[in-house]
Coordinates of C-alpha atoms in Angstrom, one line a residue:
M75 CA -40.6 -173.3 62.1
V76 CA -38.8 -175.0 59.1
S77 CA -37.9 -178.6 60.1
L78 CA -34.5 -180.1 59.1
D79 CA -33.5 -183.7 58.4
K80 CA -30.9 -185.3 60.6
R81 CA -28.0 -184.3 58.4
L82 CA -28.9 -180.6 58.3
S83 CA -29.9 -180.6 61.9
M84 CA -26.3 -181.6 62.8
V85 CA -25.0 -178.9 60.5
A86 CA -27.2 -176.3 62.2
S87 CA -26.1 -177.4 65.7
M88 CA -22.5 -176.5 64.8
V89 CA -23.2 -172.9 63.7
R90 CA -22.1 -170.4 66.2
R91 CA -24.9 -168.5 68.0
G92 CA -25.2 -164.9 66.8
S93 CA -23.2 -165.4 63.6
R94 CA -24.2 -164.2 60.2
V95 CA -24.4 -167.2 57.9
A96 CA -23.5 -167.7 54.3
D97 CA -25.2 -171.0 53.1
I98 CA -23.5 -172.0 49.9
G99 CA -25.5 -174.4 47.7
T100 CA -28.6 -173.5 49.7
D101 CA -31.1 -175.3 47.6
H102 CA -34.4 -174.5 49.3
A103 CA -32.8 -172.3 52.0
Y104 CA -34.2 -174.5 54.8
L105 CA -31.0 -174.2 56.8
P106 CA -30.7 -170.4 56.9
V107 CA -34.4 -170.0 57.5
H108 CA -34.3 -172.5 60.4
L109 CA -31.2 -170.8 61.9
V110 CA -33.0 -167.4 62.0
Q111 CA -36.3 -168.9 63.2
A112 CA -34.5 -170.7 66.0
G113 CA -32.7 -167.5 67.1
I114 CA -29.3 -168.9 66.3
S115 CA -28.5 -166.5 63.5
P116 CA -29.7 -162.9 62.9
G117 CA -29.6 -163.6 59.1
G118 CA -27.2 -163.9 56.3
I119 CA -27.0 -165.1 52.7
A120 CA -28.5 -168.0 50.8
A121 CA -26.5 -168.7 47.6
D122 CA -26.8 -171.2 44.8
I123 CA -25.2 -171.6 41.4
R124 CA -28.6 -172.6 39.8
S125 CA -31.6 -170.4 39.3
G126 CA -34.1 -173.2 40.0
P127 CA -33.0 -173.9 43.5
L128 CA -32.6 -170.2 44.2
E129 CA -36.3 -169.6 43.2
A130 CA -37.3 -172.4 45.6
A131 CA -35.1 -170.7 48.3
R132 CA -36.9 -167.4 47.5
R133 CA -40.3 -169.0 48.2
T134 CA -39.1 -170.5 51.5
V135 CA -37.7 -167.2 52.6
T136 CA -40.7 -165.2 51.6
E137 CA -43.2 -167.7 53.2
A138 CA -41.2 -167.4 56.4
G139 CA -41.3 -163.6 56.3
L140 CA -37.6 -163.3 56.4
T141 CA -36.8 -161.4 53.2
D142 CA -35.2 -158.6 55.3
A143 CA -32.9 -161.1 57.1
I144 CA -31.8 -163.5 54.4
A145 CA -30.4 -162.2 51.1
L146 CA -30.6 -164.5 48.0
R147 CA -27.6 -164.6 45.7
L148 CA -27.1 -166.4 42.4
G149 CA -23.5 -167.4 41.7
D150 CA -20.7 -170.0 41.7
G151 CA -19.5 -171.0 45.2
L152 CA -18.5 -168.0 47.3
A153 CA -18.3 -165.6 44.4
P154 CA -21.5 -163.8 45.3
V155 CA -20.5 -163.4 49.0
A156 CA -18.2 -160.6 50.2
A157 CA -15.8 -161.3 53.0
E158 CA -17.4 -158.9 55.5
E159 CA -20.9 -160.3 55.0
A160 CA -20.6 -163.6 56.9
D161 CA -19.1 -165.0 60.1
D162 CA -20.0 -168.7 59.6
I163 CA -19.7 -170.2 56.1
V164 CA -21.8 -173.4 55.6
I165 CA -21.1 -175.7 52.6
A166 CA -23.1 -178.9 53.0
G167 CA -24.3 -181.7 50.8
M168 CA -21.5 -181.6 48.2
G169 CA -18.5 -183.8 47.5
G170 CA -15.3 -183.1 49.4
E171 CA -13.5 -182.2 46.2
T172 CA -16.2 -179.7 45.2
I173 CA -16.0 -178.1 48.6
V174 CA -12.2 -177.8 48.2
E175 CA -12.7 -176.1 44.8
I176 CA -15.1 -173.6 46.3
L177 CA -12.8 -172.7 49.2
S178 CA -9.7 -172.6 47.0
A179 CA -11.3 -170.0 44.8
A180 CA -12.0 -167.6 47.8
D181 CA -8.7 -166.8 49.4
W182 CA -10.5 -164.5 51.9
V183 CA -11.7 -167.6 53.8
K184 CA -8.2 -167.7 55.4
D185 CA -9.4 -165.4 58.1
A186 CA -9.3 -166.5 61.8
R187 CA -12.6 -164.8 62.6
L188 CA -14.5 -167.0 60.2
Q189 CA -15.8 -170.5 61.0
L190 CA -16.3 -173.0 58.2
V191 CA -19.1 -175.6 58.7
L192 CA -18.5 -178.3 56.2
Q193 CA -20.5 -181.5 55.4
P194 CA -18.9 -183.5 52.6
M195 CA -21.1 -186.3 51.1
T196 CA -18.0 -188.0 49.6
R197 CA -14.2 -187.7 49.7
A198 CA -14.0 -186.2 53.2
E199 CA -10.4 -187.2 53.2
E200 CA -9.7 -184.8 50.3
L201 CA -11.3 -182.0 52.2
R202 CA -9.4 -182.7 55.4
R203 CA -6.2 -182.9 53.4
W204 CA -6.8 -179.5 51.8
L205 CA -7.7 -177.9 55.1
M206 CA -4.9 -179.3 57.1
T207 CA -2.2 -178.5 54.5
N208 CA -3.5 -174.9 54.0
G209 CA -3.2 -173.5 57.5
F210 CA -6.6 -174.6 58.8
V211 CA -7.3 -176.5 61.9
I212 CA -10.4 -178.8 62.2
T213 CA -11.9 -177.6 65.5
E214 CA -14.6 -180.2 65.8
E215 CA -15.9 -183.2 63.8
R216 CA -19.1 -185.1 64.4
L217 CA -20.9 -188.0 62.7
V218 CA -24.5 -188.1 61.6
R219 CA -26.3 -191.2 60.2
D220 CA -28.8 -190.4 57.5
G221 CA -30.5 -193.5 56.1
H222 CA -27.8 -196.2 55.7
R223 CA -24.9 -193.8 55.5
L224 CA -22.6 -192.0 57.9
Y225 CA -21.6 -188.4 57.2
P226 CA -18.9 -186.3 58.9
V227 CA -19.7 -182.7 59.8
M228 CA -16.7 -180.5 60.6
T229 CA -15.9 -177.0 61.7
A230 CA -12.6 -175.4 60.7
A231 CA -10.8 -172.1 61.1
H232 CA -7.6 -170.7 59.7
T233 CA -4.8 -170.4 62.2
A234 CA -1.8 -170.6 59.9
A235 CA -1.1 -174.0 61.4
E236 CA 1.8 -176.1 60.2
P237 CA 0.8 -178.6 57.5
E238 CA -0.3 -182.1 58.6
T239 CA 2.0 -184.8 57.2
D240 CA 0.3 -188.0 58.4
E241 CA -2.0 -189.2 55.6
F242 CA -3.7 -191.4 58.2
V243 CA -5.4 -188.4 59.8
F244 CA -7.0 -187.4 56.5
Y245 CA -8.9 -190.7 56.4
A246 CA -9.5 -191.3 60.1
G247 CA -10.8 -187.8 60.9
F248 CA -11.3 -187.1 64.5
F249 CA -13.2 -190.3 65.3
A250 CA -10.8 -192.2 67.6
D251 CA -13.5 -193.3 70.1
E252 CA -15.8 -196.2 70.0
E253 CA -18.6 -194.1 68.5
G254 CA -16.4 -193.5 65.5
R255 CA -15.7 -197.2 64.9
P256 CA -18.4 -197.6 62.1
Y257 CA -16.9 -194.7 60.3
R258 CA -13.3 -196.0 60.5
E259 CA -14.5 -199.4 59.3
M260 CA -16.4 -197.8 56.4
M261 CA -13.2 -195.9 55.4
A262 CA -11.1 -199.0 55.7
E263 CA -13.4 -200.8 53.3
H264 CA -13.3 -197.9 51.0
L265 CA -9.5 -197.8 51.0
T266 CA -9.3 -201.6 50.5
R267 CA -11.4 -201.2 47.3
R268 CA -9.3 -198.4 46.1
A269 CA -6.2 -200.4 46.8
A270 CA -7.5 -203.2 44.7
G271 CA -8.0 -200.8 41.8
L272 CA -4.5 -199.6 42.1
H273 CA -3.2 -203.1 42.3
H274 CA -5.1 -204.0 39.1
A275 CA -3.5 -200.9 37.4
G276 CA -0.1 -202.0 38.5
D277 CA 0.5 -199.3 41.2
E278 CA 1.8 -201.6 43.9
V279 CA 3.3 -198.8 45.9
G280 CA 0.1 -196.9 46.0
A281 CA -2.0 -200.0 46.8
E282 CA 0.3 -200.9 49.7
K283 CA 0.1 -197.4 51.1
L284 CA -3.7 -197.4 51.2
L285 CA -3.8 -201.0 52.7
A286 CA -1.5 -199.8 55.5
I287 CA -3.8 -197.0 56.3
A288 CA -6.8 -199.3 56.2
E289 CA -5.0 -201.6 58.6
R290 CA -4.4 -198.8 61.0
L291 CA -8.0 -197.8 60.9
R292 CA -9.1 -201.3 61.7
N293 CA -6.7 -201.6 64.6
M294 CA -7.5 -198.3 66.4

């Protein structure tokens, strides 16, 4: 059985049982191999934009004896995946803005039967903003600590929902309880630093907006 680190273990725990998985940016294909070995997924696609990681993925899949269950695809984002080939789409270990670019380029992800499992390393607020202003709902969001950092992992589905207009939600995520306090404090510090940069650049309106959100995060 392929073992996963804490971050990928959290991602794996949010994949629906029985779903075919497309793992985008698969690297060594540890996640799809684990999902099949654990009986969570019957198989799917391991895709990567670079040939080096895809060769590493090929070795992992071959050594696990899963070449019939997991297809390996070389390509940019979701380009090498057809809409009917997956039920759960996993994009983990990238910046939030990169994940947005990948999703934006594949309009077929706006399908209610699909579940997106997303783990942004940075700019989670940009990912939430895109999802919640493009008809998606975030159905669940969890935190995982890996080393000294906290990472959000979220699932989302397209429901043609009305766009979210409260910027605060994009930064706070769905971490209103006590367990989410470290994340809210981290985001508040991040916003305070960004506000200082805007202040230095002469954008007082932008700086005040970010400071107001930071204050709301601290006072939750």
